[in-house]
Short mmCIF file of C-alpha atoms and ligand atoms in Angstrom, two decimals:
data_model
loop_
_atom_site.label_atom_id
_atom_site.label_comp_id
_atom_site.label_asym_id
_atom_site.label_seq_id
_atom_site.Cartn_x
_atom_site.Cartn_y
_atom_site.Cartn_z
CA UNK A 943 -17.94 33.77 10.29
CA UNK A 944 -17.26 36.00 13.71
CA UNK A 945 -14.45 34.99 15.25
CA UNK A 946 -14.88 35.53 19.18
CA UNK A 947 -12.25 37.77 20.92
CA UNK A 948 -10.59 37.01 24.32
CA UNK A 949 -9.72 39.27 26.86
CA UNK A 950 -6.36 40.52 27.37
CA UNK A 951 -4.31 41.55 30.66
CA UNK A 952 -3.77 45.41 29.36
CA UNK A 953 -7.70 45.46 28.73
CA UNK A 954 -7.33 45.08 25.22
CA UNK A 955 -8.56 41.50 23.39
CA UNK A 956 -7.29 39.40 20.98
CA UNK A 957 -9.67 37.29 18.21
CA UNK A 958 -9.16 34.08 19.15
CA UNK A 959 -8.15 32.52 15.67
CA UNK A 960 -5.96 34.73 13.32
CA UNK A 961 -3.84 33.86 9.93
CA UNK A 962 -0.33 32.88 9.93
CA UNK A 963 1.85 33.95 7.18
CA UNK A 964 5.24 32.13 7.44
CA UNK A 965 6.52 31.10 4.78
CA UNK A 966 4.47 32.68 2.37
CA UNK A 967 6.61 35.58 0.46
CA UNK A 968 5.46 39.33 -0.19
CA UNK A 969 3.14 38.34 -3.57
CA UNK A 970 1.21 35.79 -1.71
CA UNK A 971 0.60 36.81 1.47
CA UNK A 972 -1.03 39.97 -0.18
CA UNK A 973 -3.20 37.92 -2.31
CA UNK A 974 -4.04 35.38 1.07
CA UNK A 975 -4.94 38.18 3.46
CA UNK A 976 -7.49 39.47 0.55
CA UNK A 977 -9.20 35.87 0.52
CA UNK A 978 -9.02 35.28 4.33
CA UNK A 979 -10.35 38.93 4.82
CA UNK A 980 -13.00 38.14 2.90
CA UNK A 981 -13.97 35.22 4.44
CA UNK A 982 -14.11 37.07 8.39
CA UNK A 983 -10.35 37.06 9.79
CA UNK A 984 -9.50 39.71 10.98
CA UNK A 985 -6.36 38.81 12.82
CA UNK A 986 -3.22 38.79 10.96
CA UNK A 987 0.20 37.35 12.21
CA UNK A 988 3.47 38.52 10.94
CA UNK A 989 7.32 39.12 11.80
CA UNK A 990 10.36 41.11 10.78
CA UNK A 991 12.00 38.03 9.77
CA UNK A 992 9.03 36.64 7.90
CA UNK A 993 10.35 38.92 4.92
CA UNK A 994 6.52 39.70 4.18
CA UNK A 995 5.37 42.81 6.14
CA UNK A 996 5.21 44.76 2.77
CA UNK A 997 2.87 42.43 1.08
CA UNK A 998 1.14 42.11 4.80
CA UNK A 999 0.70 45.41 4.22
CA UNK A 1000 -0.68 45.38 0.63
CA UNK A 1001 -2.90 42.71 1.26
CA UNK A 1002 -4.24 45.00 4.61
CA UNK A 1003 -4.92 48.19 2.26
CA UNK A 1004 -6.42 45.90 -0.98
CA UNK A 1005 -9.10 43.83 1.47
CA UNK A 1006 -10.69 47.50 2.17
CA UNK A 1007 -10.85 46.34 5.78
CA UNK A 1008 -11.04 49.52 8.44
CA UNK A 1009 -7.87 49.01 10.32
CA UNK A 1010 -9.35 49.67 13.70
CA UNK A 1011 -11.39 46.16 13.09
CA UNK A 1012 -8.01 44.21 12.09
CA UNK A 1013 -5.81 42.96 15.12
CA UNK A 1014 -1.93 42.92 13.52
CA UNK A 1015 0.47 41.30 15.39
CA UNK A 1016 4.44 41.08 14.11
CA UNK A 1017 7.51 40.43 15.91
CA UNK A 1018 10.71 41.98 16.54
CA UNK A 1019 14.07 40.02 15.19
CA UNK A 1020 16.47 39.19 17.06
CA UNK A 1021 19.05 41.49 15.51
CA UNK A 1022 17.37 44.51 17.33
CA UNK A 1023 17.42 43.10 20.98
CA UNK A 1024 18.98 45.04 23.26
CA UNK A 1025 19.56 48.70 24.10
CA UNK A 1026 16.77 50.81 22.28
CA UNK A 1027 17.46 49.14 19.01
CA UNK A 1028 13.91 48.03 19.17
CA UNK A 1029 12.88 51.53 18.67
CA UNK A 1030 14.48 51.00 15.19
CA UNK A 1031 13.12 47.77 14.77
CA UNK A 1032 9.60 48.39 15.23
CA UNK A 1033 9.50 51.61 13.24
CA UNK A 1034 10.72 49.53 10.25
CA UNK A 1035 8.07 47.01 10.51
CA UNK A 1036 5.79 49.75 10.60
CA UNK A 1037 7.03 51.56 7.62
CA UNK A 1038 7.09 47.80 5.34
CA UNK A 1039 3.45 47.55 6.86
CA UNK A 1040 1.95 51.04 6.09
CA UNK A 1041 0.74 51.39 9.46
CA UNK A 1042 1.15 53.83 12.29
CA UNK A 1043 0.32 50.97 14.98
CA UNK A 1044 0.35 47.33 15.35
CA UNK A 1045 -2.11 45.75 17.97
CA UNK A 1046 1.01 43.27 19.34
CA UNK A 1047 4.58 43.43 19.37
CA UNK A 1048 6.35 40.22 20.12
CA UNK A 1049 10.21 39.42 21.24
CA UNK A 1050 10.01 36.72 18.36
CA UNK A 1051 12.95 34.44 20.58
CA UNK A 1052 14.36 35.26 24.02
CA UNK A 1053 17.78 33.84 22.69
CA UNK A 1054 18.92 33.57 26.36
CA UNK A 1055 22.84 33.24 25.29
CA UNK A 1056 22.43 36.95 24.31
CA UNK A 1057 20.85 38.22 27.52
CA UNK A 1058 18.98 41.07 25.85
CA UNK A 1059 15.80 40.33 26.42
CA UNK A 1060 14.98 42.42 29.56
CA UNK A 1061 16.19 45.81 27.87
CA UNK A 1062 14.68 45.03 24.97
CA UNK A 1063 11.17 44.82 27.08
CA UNK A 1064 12.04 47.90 28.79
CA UNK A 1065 11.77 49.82 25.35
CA UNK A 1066 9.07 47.75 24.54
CA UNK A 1067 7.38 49.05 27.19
CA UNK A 1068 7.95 52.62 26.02
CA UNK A 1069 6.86 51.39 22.36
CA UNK A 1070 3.59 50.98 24.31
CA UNK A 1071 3.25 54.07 25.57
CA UNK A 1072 3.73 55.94 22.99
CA UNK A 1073 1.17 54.14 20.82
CA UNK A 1074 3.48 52.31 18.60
CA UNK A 1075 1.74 49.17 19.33
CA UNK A 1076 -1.31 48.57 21.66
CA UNK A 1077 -0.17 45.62 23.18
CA UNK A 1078 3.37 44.04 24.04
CA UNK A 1079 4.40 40.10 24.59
CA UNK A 1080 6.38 37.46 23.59
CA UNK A 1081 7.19 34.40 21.64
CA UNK A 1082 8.69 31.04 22.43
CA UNK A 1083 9.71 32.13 26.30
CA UNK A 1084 10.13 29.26 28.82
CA UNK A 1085 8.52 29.94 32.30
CA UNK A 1086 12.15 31.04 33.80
CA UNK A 1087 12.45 33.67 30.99
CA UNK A 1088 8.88 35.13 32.10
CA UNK A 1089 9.92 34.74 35.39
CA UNK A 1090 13.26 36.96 35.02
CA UNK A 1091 11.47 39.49 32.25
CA UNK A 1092 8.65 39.97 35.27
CA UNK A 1093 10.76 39.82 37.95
CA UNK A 1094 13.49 42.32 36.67
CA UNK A 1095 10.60 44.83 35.06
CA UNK A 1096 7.39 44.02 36.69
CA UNK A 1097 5.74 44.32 33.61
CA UNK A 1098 3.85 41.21 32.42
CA UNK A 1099 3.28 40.04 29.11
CA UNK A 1100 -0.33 40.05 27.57
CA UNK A 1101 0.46 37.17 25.21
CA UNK A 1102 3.24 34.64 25.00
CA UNK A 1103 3.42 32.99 21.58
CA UNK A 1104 4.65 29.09 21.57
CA UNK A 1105 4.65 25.88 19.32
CA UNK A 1106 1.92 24.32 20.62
CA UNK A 1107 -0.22 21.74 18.94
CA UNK A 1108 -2.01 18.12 19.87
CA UNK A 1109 1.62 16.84 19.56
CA UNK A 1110 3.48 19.14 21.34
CA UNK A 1111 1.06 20.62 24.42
CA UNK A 1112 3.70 22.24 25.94
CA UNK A 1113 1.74 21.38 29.60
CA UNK A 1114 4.68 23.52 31.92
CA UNK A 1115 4.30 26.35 29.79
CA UNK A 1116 0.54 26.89 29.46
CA UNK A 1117 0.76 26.56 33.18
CA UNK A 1118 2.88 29.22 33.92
CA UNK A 1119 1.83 31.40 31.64
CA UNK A 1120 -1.68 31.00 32.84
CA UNK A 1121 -1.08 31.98 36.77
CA UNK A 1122 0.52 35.26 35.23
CA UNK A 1123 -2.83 35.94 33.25
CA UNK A 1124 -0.60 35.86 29.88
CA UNK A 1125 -2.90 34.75 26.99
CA UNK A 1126 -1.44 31.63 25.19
CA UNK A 1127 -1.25 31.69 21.13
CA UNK A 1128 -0.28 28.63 19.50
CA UNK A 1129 1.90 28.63 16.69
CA UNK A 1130 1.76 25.46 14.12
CA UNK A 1131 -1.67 24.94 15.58
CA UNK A 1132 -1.72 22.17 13.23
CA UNK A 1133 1.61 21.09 13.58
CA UNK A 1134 2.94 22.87 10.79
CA UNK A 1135 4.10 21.70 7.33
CA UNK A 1136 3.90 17.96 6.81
CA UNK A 1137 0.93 18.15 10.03
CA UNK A 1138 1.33 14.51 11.23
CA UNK A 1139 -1.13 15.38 13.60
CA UNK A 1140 -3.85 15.65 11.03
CA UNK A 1141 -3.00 12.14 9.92
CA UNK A 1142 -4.29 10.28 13.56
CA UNK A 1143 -6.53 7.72 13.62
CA UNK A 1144 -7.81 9.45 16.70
CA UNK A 1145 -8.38 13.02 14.84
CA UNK A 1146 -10.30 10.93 11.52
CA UNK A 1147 -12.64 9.14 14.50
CA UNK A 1148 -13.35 12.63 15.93
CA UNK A 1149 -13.96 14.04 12.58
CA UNK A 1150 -15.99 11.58 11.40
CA UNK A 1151 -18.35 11.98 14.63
CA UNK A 1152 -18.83 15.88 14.46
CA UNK A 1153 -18.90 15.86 10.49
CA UNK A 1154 -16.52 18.45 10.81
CA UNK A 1155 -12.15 18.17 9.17
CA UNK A 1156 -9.39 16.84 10.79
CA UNK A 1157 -7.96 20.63 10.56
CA UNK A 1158 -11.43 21.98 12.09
CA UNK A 1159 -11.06 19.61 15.44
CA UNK A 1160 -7.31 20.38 15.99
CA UNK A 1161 -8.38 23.99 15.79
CA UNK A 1162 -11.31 23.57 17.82
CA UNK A 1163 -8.99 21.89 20.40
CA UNK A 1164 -7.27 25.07 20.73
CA UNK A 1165 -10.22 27.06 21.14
CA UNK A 1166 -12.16 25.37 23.64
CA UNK A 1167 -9.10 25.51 26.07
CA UNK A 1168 -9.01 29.31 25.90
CA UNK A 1169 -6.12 29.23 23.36
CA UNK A 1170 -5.57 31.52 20.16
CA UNK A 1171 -4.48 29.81 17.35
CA UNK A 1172 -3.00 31.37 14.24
CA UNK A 1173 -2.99 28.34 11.39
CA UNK A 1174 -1.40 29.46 8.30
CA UNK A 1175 -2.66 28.31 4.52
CA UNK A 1176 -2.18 29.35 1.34
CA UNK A 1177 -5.38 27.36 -0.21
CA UNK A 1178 -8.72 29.67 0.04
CA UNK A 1179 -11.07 26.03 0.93
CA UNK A 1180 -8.73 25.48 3.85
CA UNK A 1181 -8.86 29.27 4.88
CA UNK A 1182 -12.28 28.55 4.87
CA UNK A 1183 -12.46 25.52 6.54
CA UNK A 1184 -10.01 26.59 8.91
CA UNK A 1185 -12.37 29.63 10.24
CA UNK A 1186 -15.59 27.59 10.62
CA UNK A 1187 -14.61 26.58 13.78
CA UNK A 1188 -17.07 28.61 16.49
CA UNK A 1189 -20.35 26.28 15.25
CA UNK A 1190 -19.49 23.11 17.27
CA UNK A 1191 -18.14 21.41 20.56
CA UNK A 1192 -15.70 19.05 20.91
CA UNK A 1193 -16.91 16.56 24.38
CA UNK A 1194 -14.41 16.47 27.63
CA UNK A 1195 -14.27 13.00 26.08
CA UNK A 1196 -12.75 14.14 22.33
CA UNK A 1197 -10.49 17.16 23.77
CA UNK A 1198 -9.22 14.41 26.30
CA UNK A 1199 -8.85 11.87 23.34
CA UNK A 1200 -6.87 14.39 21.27
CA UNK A 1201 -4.53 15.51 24.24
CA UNK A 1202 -3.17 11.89 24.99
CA UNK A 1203 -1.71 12.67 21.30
CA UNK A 1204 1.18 14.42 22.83
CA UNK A 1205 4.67 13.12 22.19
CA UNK A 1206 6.96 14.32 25.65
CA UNK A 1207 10.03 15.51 23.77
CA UNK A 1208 8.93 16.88 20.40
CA UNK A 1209 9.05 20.64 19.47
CA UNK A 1210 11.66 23.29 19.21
CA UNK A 1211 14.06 23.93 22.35
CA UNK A 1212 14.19 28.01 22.60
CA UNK A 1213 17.00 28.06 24.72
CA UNK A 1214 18.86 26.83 21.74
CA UNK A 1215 16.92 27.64 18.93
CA UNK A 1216 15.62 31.44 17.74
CA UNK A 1217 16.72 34.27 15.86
P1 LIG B 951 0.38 25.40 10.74
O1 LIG B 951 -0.44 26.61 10.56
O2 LIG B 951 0.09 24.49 11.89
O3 LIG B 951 0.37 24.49 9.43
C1 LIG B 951 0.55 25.01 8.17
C2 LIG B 951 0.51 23.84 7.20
O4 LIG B 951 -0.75 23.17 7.29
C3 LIG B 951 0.64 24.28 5.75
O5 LIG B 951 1.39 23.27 5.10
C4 LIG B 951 -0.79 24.30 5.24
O6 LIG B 951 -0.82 23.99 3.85
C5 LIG B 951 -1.43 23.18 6.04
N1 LIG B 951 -2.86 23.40 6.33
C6 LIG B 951 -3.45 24.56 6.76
N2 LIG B 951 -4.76 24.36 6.99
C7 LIG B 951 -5.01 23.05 6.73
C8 LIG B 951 -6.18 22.25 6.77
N3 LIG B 951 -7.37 22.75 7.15
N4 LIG B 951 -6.07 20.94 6.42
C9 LIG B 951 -4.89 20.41 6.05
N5 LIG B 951 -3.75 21.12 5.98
C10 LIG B 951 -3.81 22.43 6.32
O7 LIG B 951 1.94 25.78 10.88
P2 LIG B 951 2.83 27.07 10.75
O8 LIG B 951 2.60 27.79 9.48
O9 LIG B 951 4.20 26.64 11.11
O10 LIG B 951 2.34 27.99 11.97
C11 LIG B 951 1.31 28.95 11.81
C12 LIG B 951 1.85 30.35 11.94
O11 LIG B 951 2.52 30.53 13.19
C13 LIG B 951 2.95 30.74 10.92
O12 LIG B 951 2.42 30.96 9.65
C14 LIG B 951 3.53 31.96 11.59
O13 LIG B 951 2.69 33.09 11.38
C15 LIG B 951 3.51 31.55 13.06
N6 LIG B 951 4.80 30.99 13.55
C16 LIG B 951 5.42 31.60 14.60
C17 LIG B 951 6.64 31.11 15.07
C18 LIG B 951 7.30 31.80 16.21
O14 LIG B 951 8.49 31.54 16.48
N7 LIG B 951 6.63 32.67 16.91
C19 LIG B 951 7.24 29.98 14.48
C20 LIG B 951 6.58 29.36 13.42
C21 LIG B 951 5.35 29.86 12.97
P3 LIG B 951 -1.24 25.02 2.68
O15 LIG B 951 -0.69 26.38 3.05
O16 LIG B 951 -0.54 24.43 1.49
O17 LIG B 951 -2.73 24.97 2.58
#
């Protein structure tokens, strides 16, 4: 399965649907990437804090996959915001990975209490330029924080990563990261362990009409709204399933359907949550 690409604002692109590996530990995650590699992704999803770049890493170099057709994204922790520390940071992931580049670098939180963000993007920024990653962006940042990052820099983000799922659709956000061309990935596409969302009535109906799973619409609700999605599994039929997504359509009728899903109020608060 070919997963389609979408552009990006530094005129790089990003495939649309990618693995996530959080929780899974070093062991695992090598042995997932080899099964999902095999079975077409080629977009990987990682973080310092995941404690699983090495096996990210292993599981890169065993799937025999040329590393200018995988798209790696990880994420700084919060421990190196601020100053240059990121410089530090990013060269560590790197190292645990194997790699002399990543194709993303993410501020995982914007922990706003800390106020670190903006210097932290202004290394970023030189991370960029000197190769270290081809793109830069962030995770879990609230319209104001892009508006302060952008304001204080001018440099926008090509990607802001957020919870977002049928439950949680994070409306205010996709809007404003939208009218600064910022790509929107969703994290728990599928609403993460315990995925209530997969349980719906409304999801079995849809699945039911396109012959297709309950984790195959939710996915293909991300898609057809221009979103990447990054659903994690450690069970190869779900990898599978979750990757045969680009052979249907969901009607204005099923994507509405799904959206009126969304419970105002649920989903983490990143002005008090992050690390
Ligand atoms: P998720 O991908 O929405 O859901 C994962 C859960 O769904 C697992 O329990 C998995 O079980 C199950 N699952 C996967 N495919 C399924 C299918 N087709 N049918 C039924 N169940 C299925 O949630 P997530 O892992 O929280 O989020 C995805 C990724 O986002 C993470 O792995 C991580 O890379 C990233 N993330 C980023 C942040 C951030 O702050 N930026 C925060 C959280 C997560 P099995 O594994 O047992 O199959």
């Amino acid at each position: 399965m070919t997963v389609p690409s979408i552009p990006l604002n530094d005129g790089t692109a990003i495939p649309q649907l990618g693995l996530g590996t959080w929780p899974l530990d070093d062991a695992e995650v090598s042995d997932v990437i080899q099964t999902a590699a095999g079975l077409g992704y080629r977009h990987i999803d990682t973080a310092a804090k995941y404690g699983n770049e090495k096996g990210v890493g292993a599981g890169i170099a065993a799937s025999g996959i040329a590393r200018d057709e995988l798209f790696v994204t990880t994420k700084l922790d919060g421990a190196f915001q601020g100053d240059d520390r990121a410089i530090a940071g990013l060269e560590a992931s790197l190292d645990r990975l194997g790699l002399d580049h990543v194709d993303l670098l993410l501020i995982h939180w914007p922990l706003p209490k800390r106020g670190e963000f903006v210097s932290t993007w202004r290394t970023f920024i030189e991370l960029r330029d000197r190769g270290l990653t081809r793109s830069i962006g962030v995770s879990n940042f609230k319209p104001a924080h892009l508006e302060t990052l952008i304001g204080e820099t001018g440099v926008v983000p090509a990607v802001n990563q957020i919870e977002l799922n049928p439950l949680v659709i994070r409306t205010a956000e996709r809007a404003a990261n939208a009218s600064h061309g910022i790509v929107t990935e969703s994290w728990s596409p599928i609403g993460g362990d315990g995925a209530s969302v997969l349980d719906s009535p409304v999801i079995a109906t849809i699945a039911e009409e396109t012959g297709k799973s309950a984790g195959q619409v939710v996915l293909r609700w991300h898609v057809q709204q221009g979103l990447v999605a990054i659903p994690k599994s450690r069970t190869p039929s779900r990898l599978a399933d979750n990757i045969a997504i680009f052979d249907f359509e969901l009607t204005d009728a099923q994507l509405a359907e799904i959206t009126k899903l969304a419970q105002p109020g649920l989903g983490v608060d990143s002005d008090l949550t992050g690390h």
